[in-house]
PDB file of C-alpha atoms in Angstrom:
ATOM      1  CA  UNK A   1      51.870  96.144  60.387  1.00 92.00           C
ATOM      2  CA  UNK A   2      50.283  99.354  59.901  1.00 96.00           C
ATOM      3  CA  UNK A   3      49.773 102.359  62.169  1.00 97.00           C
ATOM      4  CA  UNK A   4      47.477 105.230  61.650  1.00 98.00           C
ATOM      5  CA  UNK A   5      46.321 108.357  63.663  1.00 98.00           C
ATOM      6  CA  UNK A   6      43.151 109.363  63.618  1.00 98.00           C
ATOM      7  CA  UNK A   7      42.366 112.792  65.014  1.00 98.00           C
ATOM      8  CA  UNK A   8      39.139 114.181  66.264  1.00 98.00           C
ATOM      9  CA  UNK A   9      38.273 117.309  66.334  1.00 98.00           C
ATOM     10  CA  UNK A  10      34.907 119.481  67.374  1.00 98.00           C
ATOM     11  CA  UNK A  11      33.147 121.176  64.657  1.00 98.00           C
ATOM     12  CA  UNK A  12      32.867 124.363  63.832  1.00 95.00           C
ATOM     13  CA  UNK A  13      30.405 126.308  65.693  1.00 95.00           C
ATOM     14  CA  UNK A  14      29.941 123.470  68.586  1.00 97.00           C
ATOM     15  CA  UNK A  15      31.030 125.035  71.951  1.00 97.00           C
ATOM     16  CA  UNK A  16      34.688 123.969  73.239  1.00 98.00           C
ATOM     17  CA  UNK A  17      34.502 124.814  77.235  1.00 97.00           C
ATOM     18  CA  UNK A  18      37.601 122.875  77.366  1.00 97.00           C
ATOM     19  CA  UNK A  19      39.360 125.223  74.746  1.00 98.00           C
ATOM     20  CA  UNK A  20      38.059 128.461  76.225  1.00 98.00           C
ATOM     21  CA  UNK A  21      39.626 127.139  79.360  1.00 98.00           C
ATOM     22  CA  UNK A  22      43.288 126.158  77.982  1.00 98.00           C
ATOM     23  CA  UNK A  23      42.696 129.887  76.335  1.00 98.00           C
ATOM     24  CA  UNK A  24      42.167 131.146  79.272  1.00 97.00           C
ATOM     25  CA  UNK A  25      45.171 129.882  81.460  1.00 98.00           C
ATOM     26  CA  UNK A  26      47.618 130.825  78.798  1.00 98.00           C
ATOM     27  CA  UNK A  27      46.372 134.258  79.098  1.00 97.00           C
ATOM     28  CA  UNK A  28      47.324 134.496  82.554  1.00 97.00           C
ATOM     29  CA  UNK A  29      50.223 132.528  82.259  1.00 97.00           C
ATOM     30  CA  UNK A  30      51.500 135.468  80.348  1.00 96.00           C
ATOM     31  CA  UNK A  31      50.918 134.193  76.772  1.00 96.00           C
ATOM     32  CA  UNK A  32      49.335 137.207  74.792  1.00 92.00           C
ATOM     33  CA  UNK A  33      48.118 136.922  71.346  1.00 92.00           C
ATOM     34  CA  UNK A  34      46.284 133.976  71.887  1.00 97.00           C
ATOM     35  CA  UNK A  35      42.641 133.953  69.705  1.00 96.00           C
ATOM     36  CA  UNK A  36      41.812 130.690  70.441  1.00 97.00           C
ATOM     37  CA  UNK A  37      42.603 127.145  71.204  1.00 98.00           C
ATOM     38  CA  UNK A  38      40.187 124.199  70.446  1.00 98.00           C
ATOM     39  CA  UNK A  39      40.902 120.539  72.005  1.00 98.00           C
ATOM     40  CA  UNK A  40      40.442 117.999  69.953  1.00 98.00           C
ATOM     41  CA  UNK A  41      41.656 113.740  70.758  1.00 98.00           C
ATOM     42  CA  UNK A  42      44.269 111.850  69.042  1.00 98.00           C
ATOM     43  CA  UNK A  43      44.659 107.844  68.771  1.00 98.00           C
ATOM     44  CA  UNK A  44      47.452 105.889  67.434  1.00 98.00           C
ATOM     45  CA  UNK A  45      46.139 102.783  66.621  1.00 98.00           C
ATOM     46  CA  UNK A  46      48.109  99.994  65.545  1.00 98.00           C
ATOM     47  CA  UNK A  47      47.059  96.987  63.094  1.00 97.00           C
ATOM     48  CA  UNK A  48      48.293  93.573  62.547  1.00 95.00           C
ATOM     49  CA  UNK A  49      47.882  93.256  59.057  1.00 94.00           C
ATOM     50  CA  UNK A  50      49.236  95.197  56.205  1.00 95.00           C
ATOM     51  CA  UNK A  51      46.252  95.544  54.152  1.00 95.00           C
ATOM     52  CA  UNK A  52      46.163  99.407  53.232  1.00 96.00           C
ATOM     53  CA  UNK A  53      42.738  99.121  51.530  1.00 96.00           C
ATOM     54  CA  UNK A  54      40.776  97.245  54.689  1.00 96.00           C
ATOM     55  CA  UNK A  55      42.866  99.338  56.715  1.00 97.00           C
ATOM     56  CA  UNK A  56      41.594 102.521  55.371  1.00 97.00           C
ATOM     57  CA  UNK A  57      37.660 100.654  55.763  1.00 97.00           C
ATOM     58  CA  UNK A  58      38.125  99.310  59.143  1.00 97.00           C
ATOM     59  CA  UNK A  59      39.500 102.701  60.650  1.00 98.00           C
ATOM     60  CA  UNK A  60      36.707 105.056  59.107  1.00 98.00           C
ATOM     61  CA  UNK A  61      34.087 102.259  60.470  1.00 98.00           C
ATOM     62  CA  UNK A  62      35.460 102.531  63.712  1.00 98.00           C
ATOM     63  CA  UNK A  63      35.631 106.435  63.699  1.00 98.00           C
ATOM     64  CA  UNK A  64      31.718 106.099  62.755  1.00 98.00           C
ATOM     65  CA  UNK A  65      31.227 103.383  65.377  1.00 97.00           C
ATOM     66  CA  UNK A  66      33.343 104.398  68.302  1.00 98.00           C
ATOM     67  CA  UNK A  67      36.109 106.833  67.949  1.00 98.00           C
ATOM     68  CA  UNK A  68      34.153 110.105  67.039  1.00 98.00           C
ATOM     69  CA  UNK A  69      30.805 111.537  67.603  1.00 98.00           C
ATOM     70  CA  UNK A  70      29.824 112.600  63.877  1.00 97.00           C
ATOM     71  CA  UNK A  71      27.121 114.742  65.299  1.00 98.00           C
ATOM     72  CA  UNK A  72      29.439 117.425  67.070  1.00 98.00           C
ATOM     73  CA  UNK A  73      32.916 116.038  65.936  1.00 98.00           C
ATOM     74  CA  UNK A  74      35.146 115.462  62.383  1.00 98.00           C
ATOM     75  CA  UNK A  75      37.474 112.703  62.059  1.00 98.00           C
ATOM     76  CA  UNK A  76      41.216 112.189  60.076  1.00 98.00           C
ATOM     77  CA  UNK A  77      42.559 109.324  59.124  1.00 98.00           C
ATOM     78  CA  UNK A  78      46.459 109.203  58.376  1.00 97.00           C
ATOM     79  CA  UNK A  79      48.026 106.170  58.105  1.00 96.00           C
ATOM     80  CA  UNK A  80      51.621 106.271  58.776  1.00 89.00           C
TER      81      UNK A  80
ATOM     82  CA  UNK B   1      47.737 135.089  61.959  1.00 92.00           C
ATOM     83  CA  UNK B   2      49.419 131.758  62.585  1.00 96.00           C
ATOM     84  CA  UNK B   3      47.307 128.794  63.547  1.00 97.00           C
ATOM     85  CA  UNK B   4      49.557 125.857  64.926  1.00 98.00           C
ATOM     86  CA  UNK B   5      48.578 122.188  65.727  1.00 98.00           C
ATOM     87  CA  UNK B   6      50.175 121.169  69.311  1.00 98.00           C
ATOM     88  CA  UNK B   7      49.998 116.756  69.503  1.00 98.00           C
ATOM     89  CA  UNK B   8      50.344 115.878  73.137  1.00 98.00           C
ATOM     90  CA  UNK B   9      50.976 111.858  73.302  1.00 98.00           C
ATOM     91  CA  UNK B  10      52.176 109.402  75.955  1.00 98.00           C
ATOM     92  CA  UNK B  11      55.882 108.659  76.158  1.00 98.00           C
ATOM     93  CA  UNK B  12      56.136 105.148  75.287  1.00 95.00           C
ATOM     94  CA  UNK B  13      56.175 102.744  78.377  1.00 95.00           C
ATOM     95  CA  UNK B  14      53.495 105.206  80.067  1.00 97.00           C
ATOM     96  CA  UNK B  15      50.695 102.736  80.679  1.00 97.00           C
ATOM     97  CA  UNK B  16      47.180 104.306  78.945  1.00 98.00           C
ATOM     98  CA  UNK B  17      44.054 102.519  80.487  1.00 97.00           C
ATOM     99  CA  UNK B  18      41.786 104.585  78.343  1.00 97.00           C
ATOM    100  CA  UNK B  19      43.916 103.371  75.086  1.00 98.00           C
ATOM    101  CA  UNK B  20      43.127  99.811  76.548  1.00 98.00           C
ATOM    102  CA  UNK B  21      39.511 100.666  76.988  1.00 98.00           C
ATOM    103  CA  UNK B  22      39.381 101.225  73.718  1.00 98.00           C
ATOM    104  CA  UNK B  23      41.039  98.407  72.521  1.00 98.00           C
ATOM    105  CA  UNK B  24      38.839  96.018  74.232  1.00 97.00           C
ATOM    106  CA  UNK B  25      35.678  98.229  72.884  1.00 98.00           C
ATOM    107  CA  UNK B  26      36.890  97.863  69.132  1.00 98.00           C
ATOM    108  CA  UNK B  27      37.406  94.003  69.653  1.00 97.00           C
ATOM    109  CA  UNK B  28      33.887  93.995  71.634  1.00 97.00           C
ATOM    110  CA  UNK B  29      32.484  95.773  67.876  1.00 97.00           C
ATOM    111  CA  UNK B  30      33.851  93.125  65.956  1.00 96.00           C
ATOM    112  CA  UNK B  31      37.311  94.684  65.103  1.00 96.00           C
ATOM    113  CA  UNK B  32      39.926  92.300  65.145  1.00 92.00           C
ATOM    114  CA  UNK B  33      43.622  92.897  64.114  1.00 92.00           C
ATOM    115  CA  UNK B  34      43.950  95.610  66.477  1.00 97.00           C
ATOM    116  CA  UNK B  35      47.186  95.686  68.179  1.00 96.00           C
ATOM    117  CA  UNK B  36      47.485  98.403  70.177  1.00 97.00           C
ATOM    118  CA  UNK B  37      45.738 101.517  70.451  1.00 98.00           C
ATOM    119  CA  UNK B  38      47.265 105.107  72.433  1.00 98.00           C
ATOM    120  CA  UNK B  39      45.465 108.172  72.892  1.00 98.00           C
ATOM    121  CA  UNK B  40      46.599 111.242  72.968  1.00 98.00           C
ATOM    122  CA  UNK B  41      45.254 115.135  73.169  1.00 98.00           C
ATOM    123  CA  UNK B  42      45.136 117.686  69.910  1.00 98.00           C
ATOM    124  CA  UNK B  43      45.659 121.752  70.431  1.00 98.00           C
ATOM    125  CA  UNK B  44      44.646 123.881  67.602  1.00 98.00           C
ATOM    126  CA  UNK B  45      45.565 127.056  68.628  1.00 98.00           C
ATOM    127  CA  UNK B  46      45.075 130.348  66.780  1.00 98.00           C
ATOM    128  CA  UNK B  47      47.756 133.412  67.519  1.00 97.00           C
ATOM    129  CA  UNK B  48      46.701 136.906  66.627  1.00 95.00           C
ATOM    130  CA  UNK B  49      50.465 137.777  64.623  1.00 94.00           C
ATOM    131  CA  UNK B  50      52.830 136.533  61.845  1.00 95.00           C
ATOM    132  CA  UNK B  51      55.882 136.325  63.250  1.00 95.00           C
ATOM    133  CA  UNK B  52      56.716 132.603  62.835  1.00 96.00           C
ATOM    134  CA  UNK B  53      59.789 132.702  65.035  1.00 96.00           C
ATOM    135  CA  UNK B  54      57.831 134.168  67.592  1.00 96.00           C
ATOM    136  CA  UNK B  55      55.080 131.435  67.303  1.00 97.00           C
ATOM    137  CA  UNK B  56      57.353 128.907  67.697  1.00 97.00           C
ATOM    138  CA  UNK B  57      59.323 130.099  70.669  1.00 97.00           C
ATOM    139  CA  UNK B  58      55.632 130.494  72.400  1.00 97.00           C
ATOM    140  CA  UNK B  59      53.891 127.275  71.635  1.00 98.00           C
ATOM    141  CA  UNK B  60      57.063 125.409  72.465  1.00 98.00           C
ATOM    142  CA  UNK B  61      56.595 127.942  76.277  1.00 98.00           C
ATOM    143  CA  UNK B  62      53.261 126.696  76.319  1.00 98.00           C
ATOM    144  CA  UNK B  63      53.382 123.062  75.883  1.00 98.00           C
ATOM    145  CA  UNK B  64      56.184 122.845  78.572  1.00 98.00           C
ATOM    146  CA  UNK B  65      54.582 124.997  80.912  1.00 97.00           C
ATOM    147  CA  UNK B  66      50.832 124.434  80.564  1.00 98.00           C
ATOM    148  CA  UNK B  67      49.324 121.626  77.507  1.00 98.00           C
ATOM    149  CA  UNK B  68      52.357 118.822  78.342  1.00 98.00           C
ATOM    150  CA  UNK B  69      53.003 117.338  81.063  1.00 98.00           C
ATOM    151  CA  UNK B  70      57.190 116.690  79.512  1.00 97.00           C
ATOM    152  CA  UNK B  71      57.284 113.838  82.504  1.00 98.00           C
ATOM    153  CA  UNK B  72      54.914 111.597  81.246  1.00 98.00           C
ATOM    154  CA  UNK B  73      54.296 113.042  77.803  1.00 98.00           C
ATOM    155  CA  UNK B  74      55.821 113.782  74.656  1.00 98.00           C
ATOM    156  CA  UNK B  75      54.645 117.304  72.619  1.00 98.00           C
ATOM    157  CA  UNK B  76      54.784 118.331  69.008  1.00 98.00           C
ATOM    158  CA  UNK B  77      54.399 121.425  67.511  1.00 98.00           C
ATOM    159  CA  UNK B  78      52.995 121.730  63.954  1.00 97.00           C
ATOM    160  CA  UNK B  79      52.496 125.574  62.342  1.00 96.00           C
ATOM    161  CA  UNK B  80      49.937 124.723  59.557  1.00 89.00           C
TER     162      UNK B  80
END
């Protein structure tokens, strides 16, 4: 069995409302020093096989297909 | 400046419809093999100082207080 996390993260330059927001409420929560704070997704995905080489296929094809938005967003893969 | 990666995840038993969802998408695309898929959020977070100690006594402040919620979620901090 193999498990991987992929992240997903905005990129550079694209607008992060959600971010500015979290930035935001840590500032008056107290928390100085904070520049900035961009949200990005996480998934831990499981697989039933132990094939590192289609696993490492099948996971970027599903970033491309389903996970990420390759327009606006950049993907990791990290199998673990 | 410090910038830290905060990984907010479910605790495990926490049920995660939109993990499902995705699981039944990536079988809908053709995916098979996939056992079990979790999402989770991603923090990058930038802090204006050096002080490493500091930075960790914060973000650890901030994930309790504000980017976790520590009953249904587990948080990890990473200073990259």
């Amino acid at each position: 069995m193999i498990t991987a996390r992929v992240t997903v993260t905005l990129k550079t330059g694209v607008l992060d409302p959600q971010g500015k927001a979290i930035e935001g409420a840590l500032a008056t929560l107290g928390f100085d020093g904070v520049d900035g704070v961009r949200q990005g997704k996480v998934f831990d995905i499981e697989l039933g096989h132990d094939d590192r080489r289609r696993a490492e296929t099948d996971l970027a094809a599903m970033c491309e297909k389903l996970l990420a938005n390759t327009v606006i967003e950049d993907y990791a893969v990290e199998i673990v």
